[in-house]
PDB file of N, CA and C in Angstrom:
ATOM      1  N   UNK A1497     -19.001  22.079 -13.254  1.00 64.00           N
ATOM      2  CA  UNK A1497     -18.479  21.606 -11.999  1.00 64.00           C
ATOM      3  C   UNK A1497     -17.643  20.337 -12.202  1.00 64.00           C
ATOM      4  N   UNK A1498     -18.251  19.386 -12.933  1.00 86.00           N
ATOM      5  CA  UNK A1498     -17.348  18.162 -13.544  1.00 86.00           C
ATOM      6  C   UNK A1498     -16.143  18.597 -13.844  1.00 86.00           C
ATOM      7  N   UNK A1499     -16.318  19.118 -15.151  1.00 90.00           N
ATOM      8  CA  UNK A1499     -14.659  19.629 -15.581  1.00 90.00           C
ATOM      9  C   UNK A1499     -13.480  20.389 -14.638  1.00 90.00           C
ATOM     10  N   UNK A1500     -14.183  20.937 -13.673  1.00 92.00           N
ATOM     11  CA  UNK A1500     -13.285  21.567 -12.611  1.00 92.00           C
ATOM     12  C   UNK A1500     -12.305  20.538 -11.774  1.00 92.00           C
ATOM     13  N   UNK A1501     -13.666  19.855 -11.412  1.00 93.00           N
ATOM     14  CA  UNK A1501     -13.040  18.340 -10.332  1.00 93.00           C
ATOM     15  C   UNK A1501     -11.805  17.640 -11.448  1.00 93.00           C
ATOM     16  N   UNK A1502     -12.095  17.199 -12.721  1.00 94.00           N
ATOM     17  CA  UNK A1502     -11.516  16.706 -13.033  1.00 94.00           C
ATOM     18  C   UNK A1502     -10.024  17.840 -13.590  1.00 94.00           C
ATOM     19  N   UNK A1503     -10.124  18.458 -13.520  1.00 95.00           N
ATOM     20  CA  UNK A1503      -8.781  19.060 -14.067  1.00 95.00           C
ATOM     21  C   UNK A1503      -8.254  19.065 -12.518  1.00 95.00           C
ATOM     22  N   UNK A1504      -9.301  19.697 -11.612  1.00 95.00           N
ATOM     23  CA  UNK A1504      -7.973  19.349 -10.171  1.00 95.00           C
ATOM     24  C   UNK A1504      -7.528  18.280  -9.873  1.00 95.00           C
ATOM     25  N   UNK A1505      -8.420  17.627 -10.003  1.00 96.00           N
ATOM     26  CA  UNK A1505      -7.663  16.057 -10.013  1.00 96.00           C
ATOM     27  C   UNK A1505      -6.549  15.892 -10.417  1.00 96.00           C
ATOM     28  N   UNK A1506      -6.671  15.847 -11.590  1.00 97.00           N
ATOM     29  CA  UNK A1506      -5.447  15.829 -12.060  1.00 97.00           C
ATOM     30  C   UNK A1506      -4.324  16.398 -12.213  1.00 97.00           C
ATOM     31  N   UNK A1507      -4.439  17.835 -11.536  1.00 97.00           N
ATOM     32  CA  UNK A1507      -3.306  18.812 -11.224  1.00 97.00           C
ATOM     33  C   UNK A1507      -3.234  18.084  -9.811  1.00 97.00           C
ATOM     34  N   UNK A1508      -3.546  17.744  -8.801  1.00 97.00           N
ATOM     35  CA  UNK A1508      -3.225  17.039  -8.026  1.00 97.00           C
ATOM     36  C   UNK A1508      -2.186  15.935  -8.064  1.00 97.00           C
ATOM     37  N   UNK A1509      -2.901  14.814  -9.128  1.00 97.00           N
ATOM     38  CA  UNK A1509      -1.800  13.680  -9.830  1.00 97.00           C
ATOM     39  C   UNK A1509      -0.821  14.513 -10.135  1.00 97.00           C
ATOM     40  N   UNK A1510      -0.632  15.295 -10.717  1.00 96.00           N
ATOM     41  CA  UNK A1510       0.767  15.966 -11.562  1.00 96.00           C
ATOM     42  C   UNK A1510       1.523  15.792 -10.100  1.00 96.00           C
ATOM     43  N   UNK A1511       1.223  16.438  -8.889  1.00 95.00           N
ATOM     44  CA  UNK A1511       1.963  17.122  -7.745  1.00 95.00           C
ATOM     45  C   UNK A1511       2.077  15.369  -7.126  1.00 95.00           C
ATOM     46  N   UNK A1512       1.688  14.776  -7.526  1.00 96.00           N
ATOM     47  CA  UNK A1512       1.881  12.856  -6.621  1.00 96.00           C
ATOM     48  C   UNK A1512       3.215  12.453  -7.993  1.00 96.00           C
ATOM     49  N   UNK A1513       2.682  12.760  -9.028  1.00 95.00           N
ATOM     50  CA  UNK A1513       3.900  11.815  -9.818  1.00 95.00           C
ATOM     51  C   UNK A1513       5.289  12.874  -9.459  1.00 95.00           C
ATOM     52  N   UNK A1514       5.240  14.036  -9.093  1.00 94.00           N
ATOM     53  CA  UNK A1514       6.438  14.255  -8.478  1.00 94.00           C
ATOM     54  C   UNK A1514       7.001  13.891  -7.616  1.00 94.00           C
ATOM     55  N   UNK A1515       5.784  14.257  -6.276  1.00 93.00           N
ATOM     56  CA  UNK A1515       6.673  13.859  -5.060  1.00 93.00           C
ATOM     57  C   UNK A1515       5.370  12.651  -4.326  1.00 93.00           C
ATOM     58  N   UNK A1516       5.366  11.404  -4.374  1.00 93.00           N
ATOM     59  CA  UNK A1516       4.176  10.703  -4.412  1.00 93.00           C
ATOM     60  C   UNK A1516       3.491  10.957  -2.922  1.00 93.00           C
ATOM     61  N   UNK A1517       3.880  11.328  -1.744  1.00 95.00           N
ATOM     62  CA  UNK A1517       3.662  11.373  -0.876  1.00 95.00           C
ATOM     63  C   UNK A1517       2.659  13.370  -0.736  1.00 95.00           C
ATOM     64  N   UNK A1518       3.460  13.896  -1.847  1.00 94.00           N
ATOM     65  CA  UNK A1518       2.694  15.894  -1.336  1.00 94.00           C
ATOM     66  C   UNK A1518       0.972  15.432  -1.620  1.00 94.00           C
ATOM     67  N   UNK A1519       1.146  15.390  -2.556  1.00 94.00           N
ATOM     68  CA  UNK A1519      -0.494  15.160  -3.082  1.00 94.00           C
ATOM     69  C   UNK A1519      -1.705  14.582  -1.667  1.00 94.00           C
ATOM     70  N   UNK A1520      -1.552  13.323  -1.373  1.00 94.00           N
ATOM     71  CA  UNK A1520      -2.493  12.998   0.025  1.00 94.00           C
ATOM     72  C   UNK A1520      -2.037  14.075   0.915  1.00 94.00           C
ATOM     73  N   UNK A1521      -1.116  14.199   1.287  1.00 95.00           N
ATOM     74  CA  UNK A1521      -0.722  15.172   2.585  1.00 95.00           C
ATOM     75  C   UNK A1521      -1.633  16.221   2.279  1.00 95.00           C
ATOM     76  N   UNK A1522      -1.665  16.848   1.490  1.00 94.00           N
ATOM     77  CA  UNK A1522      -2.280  18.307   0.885  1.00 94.00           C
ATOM     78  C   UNK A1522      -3.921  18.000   1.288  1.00 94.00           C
ATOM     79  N   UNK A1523      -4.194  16.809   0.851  1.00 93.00           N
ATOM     80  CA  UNK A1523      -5.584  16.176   0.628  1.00 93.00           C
ATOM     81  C   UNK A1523      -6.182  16.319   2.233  1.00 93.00           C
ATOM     82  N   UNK A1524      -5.277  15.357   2.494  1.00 92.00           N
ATOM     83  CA  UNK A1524      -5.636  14.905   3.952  1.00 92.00           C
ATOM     84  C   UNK A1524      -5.397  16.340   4.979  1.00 92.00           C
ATOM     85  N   UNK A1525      -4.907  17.090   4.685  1.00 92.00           N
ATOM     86  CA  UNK A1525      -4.202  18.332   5.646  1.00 92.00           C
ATOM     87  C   UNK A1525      -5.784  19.309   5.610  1.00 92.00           C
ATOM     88  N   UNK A1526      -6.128  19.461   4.394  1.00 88.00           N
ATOM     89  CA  UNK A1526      -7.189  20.154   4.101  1.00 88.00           C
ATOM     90  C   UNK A1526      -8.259  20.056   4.218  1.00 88.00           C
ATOM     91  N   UNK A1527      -8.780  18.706   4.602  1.00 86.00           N
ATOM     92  CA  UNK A1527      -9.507  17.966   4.970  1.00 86.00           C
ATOM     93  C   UNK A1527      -9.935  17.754   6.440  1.00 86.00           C
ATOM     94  N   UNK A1528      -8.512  18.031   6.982  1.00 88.00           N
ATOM     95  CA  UNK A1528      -8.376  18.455   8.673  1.00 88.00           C
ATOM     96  C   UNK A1528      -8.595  16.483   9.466  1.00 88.00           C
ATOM     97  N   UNK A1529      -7.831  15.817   8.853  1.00 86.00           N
ATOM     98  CA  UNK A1529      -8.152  14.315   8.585  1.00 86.00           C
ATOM     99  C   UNK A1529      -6.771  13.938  10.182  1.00 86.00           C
ATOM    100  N   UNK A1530      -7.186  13.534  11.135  1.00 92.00           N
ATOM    101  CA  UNK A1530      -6.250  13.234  12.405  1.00 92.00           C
ATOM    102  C   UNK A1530      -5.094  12.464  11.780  1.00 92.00           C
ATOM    103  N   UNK A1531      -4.910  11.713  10.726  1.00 92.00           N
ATOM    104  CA  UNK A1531      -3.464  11.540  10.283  1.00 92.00           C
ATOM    105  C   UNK A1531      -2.910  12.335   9.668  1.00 92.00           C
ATOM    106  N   UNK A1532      -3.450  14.141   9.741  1.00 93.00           N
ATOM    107  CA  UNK A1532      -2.507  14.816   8.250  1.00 93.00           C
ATOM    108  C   UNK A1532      -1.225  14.951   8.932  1.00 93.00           C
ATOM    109  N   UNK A1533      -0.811  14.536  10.360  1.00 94.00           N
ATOM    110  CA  UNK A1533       0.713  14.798  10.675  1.00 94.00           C
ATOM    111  C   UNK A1533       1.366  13.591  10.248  1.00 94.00           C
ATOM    112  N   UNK A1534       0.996  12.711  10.025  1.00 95.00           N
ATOM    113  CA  UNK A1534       1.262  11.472   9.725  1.00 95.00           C
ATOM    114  C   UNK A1534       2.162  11.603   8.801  1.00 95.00           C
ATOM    115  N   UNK A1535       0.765  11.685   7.200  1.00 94.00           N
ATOM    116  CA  UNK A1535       0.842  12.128   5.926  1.00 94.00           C
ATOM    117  C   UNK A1535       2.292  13.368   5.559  1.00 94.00           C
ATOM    118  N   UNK A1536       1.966  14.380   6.624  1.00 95.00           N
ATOM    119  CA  UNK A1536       3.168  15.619   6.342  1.00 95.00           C
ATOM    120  C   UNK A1536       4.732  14.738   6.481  1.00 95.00           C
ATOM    121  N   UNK A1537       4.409  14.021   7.367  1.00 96.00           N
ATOM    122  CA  UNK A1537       5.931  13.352   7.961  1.00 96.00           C
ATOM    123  C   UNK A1537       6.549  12.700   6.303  1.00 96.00           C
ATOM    124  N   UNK A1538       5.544  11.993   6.224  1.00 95.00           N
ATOM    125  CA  UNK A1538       5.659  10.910   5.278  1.00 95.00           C
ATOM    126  C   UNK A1538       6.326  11.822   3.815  1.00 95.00           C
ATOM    127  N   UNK A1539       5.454  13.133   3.517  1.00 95.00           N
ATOM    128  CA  UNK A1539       6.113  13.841   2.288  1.00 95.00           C
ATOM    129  C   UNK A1539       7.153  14.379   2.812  1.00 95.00           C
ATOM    130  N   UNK A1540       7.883  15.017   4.340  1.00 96.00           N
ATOM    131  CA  UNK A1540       9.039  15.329   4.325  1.00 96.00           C
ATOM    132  C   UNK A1540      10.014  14.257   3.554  1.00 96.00           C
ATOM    133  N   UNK A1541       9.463  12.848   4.764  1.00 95.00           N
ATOM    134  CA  UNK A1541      10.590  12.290   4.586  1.00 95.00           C
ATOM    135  C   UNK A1541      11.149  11.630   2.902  1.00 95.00           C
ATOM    136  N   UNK A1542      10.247  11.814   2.204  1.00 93.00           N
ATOM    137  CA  UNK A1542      10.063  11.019   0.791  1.00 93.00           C
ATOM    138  C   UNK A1542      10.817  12.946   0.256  1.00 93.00           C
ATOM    139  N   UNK A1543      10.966  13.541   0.425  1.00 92.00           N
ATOM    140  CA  UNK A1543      11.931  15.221  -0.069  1.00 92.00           C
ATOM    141  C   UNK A1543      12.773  14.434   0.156  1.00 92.00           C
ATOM    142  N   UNK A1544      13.044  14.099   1.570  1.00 94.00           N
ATOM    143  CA  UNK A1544      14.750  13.632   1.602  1.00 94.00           C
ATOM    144  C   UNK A1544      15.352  12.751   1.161  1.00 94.00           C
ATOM    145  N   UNK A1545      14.625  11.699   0.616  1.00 92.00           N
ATOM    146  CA  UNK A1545      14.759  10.510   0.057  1.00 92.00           C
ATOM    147  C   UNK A1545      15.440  10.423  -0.970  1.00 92.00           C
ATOM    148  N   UNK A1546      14.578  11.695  -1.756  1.00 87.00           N
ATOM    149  CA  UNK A1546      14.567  11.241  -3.171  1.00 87.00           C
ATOM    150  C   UNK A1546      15.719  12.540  -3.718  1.00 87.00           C
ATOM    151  N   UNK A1547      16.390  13.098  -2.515  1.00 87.00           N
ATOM    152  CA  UNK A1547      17.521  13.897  -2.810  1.00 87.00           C
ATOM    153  C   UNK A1547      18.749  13.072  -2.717  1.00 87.00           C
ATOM    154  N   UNK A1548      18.917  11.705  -2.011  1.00 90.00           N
ATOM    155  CA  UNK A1548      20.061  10.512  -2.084  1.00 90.00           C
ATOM    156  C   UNK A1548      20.318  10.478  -3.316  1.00 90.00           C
ATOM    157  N   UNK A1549      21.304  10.033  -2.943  1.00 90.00           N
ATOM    158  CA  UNK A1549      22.158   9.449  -4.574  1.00 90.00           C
ATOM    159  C   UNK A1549      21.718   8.124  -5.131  1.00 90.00           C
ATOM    160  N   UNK A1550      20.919   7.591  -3.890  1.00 89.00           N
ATOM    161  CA  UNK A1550      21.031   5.610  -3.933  1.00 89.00           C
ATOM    162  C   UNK A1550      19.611   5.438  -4.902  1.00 89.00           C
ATOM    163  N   UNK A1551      18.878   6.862  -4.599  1.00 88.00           N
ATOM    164  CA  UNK A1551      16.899   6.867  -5.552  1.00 88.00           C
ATOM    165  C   UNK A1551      17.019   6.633  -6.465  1.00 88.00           C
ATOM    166  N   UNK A1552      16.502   5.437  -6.707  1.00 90.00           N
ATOM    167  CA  UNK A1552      15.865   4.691  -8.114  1.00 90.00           C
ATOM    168  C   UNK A1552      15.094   5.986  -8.936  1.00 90.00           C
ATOM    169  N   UNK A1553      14.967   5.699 -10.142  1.00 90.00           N
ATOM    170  CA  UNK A1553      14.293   6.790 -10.991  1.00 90.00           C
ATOM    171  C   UNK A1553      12.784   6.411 -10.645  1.00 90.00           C
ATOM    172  N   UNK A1554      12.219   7.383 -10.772  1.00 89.00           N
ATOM    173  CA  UNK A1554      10.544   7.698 -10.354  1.00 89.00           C
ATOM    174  C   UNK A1554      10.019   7.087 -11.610  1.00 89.00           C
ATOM    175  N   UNK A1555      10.394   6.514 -12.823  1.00 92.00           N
ATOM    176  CA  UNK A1555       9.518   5.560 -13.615  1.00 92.00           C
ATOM    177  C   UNK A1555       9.817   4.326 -13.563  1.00 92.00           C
ATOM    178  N   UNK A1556      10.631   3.557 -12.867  1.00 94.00           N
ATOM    179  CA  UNK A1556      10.386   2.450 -13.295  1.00 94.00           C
ATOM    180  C   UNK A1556       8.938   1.682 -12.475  1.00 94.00           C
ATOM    181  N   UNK A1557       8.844   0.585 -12.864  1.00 95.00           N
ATOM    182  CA  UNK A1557       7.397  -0.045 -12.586  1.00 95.00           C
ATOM    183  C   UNK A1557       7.145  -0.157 -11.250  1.00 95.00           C
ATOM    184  N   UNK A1558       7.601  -0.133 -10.102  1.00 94.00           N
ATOM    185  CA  UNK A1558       7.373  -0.103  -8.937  1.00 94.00           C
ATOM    186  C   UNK A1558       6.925   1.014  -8.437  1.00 94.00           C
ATOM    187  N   UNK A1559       7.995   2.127  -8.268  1.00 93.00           N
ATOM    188  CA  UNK A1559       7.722   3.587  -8.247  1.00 93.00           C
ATOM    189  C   UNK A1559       6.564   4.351  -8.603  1.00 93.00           C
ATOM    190  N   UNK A1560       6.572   4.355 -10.229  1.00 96.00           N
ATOM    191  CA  UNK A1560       5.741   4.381 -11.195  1.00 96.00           C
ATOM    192  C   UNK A1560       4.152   4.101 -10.386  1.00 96.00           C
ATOM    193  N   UNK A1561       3.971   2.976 -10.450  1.00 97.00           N
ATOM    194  CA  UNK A1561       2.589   2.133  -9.471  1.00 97.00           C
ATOM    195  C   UNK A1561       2.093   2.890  -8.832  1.00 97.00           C
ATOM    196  N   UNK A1562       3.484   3.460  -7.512  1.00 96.00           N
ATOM    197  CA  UNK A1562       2.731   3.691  -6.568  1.00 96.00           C
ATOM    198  C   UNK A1562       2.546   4.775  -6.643  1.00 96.00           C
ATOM    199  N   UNK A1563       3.088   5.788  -7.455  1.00 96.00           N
ATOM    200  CA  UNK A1563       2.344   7.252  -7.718  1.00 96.00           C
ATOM    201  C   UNK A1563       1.608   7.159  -8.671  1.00 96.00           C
ATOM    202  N   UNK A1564       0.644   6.290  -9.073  1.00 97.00           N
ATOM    203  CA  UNK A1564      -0.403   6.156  -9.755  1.00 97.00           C
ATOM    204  C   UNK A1564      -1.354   6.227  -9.211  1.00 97.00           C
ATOM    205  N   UNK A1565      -1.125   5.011  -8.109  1.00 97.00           N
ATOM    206  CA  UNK A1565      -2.171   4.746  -7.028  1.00 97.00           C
ATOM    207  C   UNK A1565      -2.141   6.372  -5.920  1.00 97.00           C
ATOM    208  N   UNK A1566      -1.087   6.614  -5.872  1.00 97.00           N
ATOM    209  CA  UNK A1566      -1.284   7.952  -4.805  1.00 97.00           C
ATOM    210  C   UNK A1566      -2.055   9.486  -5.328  1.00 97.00           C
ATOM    211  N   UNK A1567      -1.763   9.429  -6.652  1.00 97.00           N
ATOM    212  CA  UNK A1567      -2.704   9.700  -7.624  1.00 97.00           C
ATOM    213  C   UNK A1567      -4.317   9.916  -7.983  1.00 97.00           C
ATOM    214  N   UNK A1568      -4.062   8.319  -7.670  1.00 97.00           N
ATOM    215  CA  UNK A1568      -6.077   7.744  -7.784  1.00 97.00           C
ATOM    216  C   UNK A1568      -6.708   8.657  -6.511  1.00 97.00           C
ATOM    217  N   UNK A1569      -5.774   8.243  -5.365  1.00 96.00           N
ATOM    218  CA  UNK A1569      -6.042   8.394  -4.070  1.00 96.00           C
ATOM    219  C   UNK A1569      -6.169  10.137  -3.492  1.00 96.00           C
ATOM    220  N   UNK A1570      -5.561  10.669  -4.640  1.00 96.00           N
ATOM    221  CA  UNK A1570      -5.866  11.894  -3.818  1.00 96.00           C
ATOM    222  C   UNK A1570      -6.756  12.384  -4.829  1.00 96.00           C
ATOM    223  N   UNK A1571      -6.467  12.261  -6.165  1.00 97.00           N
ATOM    224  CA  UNK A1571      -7.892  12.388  -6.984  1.00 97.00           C
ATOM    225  C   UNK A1571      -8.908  11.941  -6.819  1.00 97.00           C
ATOM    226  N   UNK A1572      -9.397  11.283  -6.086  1.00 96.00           N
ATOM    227  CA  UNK A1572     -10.198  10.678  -5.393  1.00 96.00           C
ATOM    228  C   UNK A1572     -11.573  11.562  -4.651  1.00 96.00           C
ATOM    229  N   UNK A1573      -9.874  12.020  -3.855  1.00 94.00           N
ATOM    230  CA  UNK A1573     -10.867  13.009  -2.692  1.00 94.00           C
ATOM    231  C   UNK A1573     -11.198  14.632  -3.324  1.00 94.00           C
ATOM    232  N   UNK A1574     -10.819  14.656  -4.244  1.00 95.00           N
ATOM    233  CA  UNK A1574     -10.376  16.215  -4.741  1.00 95.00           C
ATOM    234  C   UNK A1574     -12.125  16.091  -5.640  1.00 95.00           C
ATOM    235  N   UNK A1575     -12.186  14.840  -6.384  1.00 95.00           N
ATOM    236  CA  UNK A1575     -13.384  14.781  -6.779  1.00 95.00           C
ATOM    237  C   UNK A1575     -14.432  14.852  -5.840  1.00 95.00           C
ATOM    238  N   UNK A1576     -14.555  14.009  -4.783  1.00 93.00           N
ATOM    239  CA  UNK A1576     -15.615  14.233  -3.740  1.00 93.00           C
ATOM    240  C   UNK A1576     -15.558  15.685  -3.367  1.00 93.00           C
ATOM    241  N   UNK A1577     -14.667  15.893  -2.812  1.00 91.00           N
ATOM    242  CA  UNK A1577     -14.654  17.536  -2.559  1.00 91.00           C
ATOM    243  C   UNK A1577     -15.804  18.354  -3.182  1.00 91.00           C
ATOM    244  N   UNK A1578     -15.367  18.321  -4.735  1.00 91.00           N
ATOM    245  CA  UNK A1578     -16.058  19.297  -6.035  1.00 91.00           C
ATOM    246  C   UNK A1578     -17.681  18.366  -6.295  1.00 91.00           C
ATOM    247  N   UNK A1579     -18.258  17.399  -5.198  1.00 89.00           N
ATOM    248  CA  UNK A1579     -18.908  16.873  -6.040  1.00 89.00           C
ATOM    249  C   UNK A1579     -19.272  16.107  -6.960  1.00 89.00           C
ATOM    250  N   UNK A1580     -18.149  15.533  -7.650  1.00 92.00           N
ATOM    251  CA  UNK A1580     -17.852  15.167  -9.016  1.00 92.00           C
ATOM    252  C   UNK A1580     -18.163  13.256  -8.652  1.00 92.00           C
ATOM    253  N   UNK A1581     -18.409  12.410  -9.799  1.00 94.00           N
ATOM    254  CA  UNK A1581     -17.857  11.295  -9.688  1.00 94.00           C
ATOM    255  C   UNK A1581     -16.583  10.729  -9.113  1.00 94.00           C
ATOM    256  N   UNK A1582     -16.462  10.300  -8.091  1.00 95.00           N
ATOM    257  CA  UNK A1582     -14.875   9.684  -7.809  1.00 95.00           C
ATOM    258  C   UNK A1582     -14.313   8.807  -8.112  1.00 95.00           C
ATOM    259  N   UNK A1583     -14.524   7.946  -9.259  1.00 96.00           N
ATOM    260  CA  UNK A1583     -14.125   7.381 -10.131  1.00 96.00           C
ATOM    261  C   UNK A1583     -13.409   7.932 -11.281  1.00 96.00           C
ATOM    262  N   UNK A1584     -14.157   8.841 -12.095  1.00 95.00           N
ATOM    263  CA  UNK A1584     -13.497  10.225 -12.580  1.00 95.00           C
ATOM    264  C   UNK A1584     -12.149  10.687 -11.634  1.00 95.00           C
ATOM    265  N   UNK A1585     -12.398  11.047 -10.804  1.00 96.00           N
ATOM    266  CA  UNK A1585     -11.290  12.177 -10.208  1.00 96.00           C
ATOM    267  C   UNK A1585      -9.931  11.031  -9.976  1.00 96.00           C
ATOM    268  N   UNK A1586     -10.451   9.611 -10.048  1.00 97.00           N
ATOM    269  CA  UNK A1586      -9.471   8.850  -9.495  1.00 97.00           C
ATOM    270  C   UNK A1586      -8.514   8.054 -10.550  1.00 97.00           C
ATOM    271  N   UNK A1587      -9.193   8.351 -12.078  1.00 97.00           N
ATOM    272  CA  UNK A1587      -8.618   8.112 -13.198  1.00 97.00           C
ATOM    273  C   UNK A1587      -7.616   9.163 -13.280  1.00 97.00           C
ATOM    274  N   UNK A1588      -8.445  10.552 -13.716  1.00 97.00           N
ATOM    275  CA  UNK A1588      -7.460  12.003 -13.691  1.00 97.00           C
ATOM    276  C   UNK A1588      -6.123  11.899 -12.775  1.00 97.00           C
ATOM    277  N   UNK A1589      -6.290  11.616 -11.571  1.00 97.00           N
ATOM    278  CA  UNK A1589      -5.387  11.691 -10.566  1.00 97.00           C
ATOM    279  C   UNK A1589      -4.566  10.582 -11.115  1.00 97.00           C
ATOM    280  N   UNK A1590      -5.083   9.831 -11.423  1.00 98.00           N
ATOM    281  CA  UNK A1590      -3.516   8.464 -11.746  1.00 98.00           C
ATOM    282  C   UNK A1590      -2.777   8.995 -13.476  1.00 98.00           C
ATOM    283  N   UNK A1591      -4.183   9.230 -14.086  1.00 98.00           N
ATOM    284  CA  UNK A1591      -3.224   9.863 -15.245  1.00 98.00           C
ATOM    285  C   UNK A1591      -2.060  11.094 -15.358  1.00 98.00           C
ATOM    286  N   UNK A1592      -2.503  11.830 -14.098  1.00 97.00           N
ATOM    287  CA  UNK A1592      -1.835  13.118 -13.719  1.00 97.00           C
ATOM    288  C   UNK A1592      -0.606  12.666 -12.800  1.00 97.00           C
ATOM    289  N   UNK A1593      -0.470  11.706 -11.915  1.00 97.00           N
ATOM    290  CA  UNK A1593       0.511  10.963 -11.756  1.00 97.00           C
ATOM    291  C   UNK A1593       1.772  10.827 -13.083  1.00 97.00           C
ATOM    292  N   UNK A1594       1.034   9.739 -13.523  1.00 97.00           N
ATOM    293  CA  UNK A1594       2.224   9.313 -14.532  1.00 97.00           C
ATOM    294  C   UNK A1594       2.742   9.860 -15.454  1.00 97.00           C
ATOM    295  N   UNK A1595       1.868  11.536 -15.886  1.00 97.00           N
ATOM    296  CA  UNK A1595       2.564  12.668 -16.843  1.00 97.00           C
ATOM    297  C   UNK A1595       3.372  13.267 -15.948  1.00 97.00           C
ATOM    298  N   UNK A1596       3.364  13.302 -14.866  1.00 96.00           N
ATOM    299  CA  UNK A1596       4.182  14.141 -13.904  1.00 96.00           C
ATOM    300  C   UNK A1596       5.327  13.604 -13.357  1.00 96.00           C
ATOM    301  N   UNK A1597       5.695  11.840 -13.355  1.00 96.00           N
ATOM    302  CA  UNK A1597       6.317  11.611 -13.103  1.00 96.00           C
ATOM    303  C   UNK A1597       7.505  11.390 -13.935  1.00 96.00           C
ATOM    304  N   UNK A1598       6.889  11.329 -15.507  1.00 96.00           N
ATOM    305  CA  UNK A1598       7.975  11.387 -16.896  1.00 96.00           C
ATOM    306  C   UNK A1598       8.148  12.346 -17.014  1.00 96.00           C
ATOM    307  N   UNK A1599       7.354  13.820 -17.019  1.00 95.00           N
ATOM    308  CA  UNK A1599       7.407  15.347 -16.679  1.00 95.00           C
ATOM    309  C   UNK A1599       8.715  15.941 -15.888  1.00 95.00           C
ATOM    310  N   UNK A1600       8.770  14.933 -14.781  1.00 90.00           N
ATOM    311  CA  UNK A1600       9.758  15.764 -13.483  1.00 90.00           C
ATOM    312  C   UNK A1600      11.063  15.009 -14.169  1.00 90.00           C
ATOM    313  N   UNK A1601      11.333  14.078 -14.986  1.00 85.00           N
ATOM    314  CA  UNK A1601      12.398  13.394 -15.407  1.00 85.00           C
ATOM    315  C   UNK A1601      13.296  14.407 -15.622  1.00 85.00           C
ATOM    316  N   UNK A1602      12.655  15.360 -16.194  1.00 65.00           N
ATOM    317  CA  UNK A1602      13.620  16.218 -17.039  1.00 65.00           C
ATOM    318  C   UNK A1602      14.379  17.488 -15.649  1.00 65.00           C
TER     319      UNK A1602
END
């Protein structure tokens, strides 16, 4: 059951270091959480964002951060979900972040 949580976790992170905003939305949507319209808004609007010409690249250190942390945050819950330690799920999720966000570079 551990190893499960933690690999979703971190397939979770993968889906935050892309688009940092899908990952909670997904979390929170599934969860049935009264901000998941919030959350949905928030990953549209971060699609459209990051289709501008003006978007900074998704690694440098700011960026980077915060899909780490969005990461932790939905690995987080993905661990509670399964049971698991959420400390665990919230490492996975930030590590799955930041492979995903040098990942989507390409």
């Amino acid at each position: 059951m551990e190893s499960r949580a933690i690999s979703r976790s971190f397939a979770i992170g993968l889906t935050c270091g892309l688009r940092s905003m899908t990952g909670p939305a997904v979390v929170r949507w599934r969860a049935r959480d009264p901000l998941r319209l919030a959350f949905a808004a928030l990953a549209a609007g971060e699609l459209i964002a990051d289709k501008l010409p003006a978007t900074p690249p998704r690694t440098i250190p700011p960026a980077l951060i915060f899909r780490a942390v969005s990461g932790g945050f939905a690995g987080h819950s993905v661990a509670r979900l399964f049971g698991a330690d959420p400390r665990i799920g919230t490492a996975a999720g930030s590590a799955g972040a930041i492979v995903g966000a040098y990942l989507g570079m390409t």
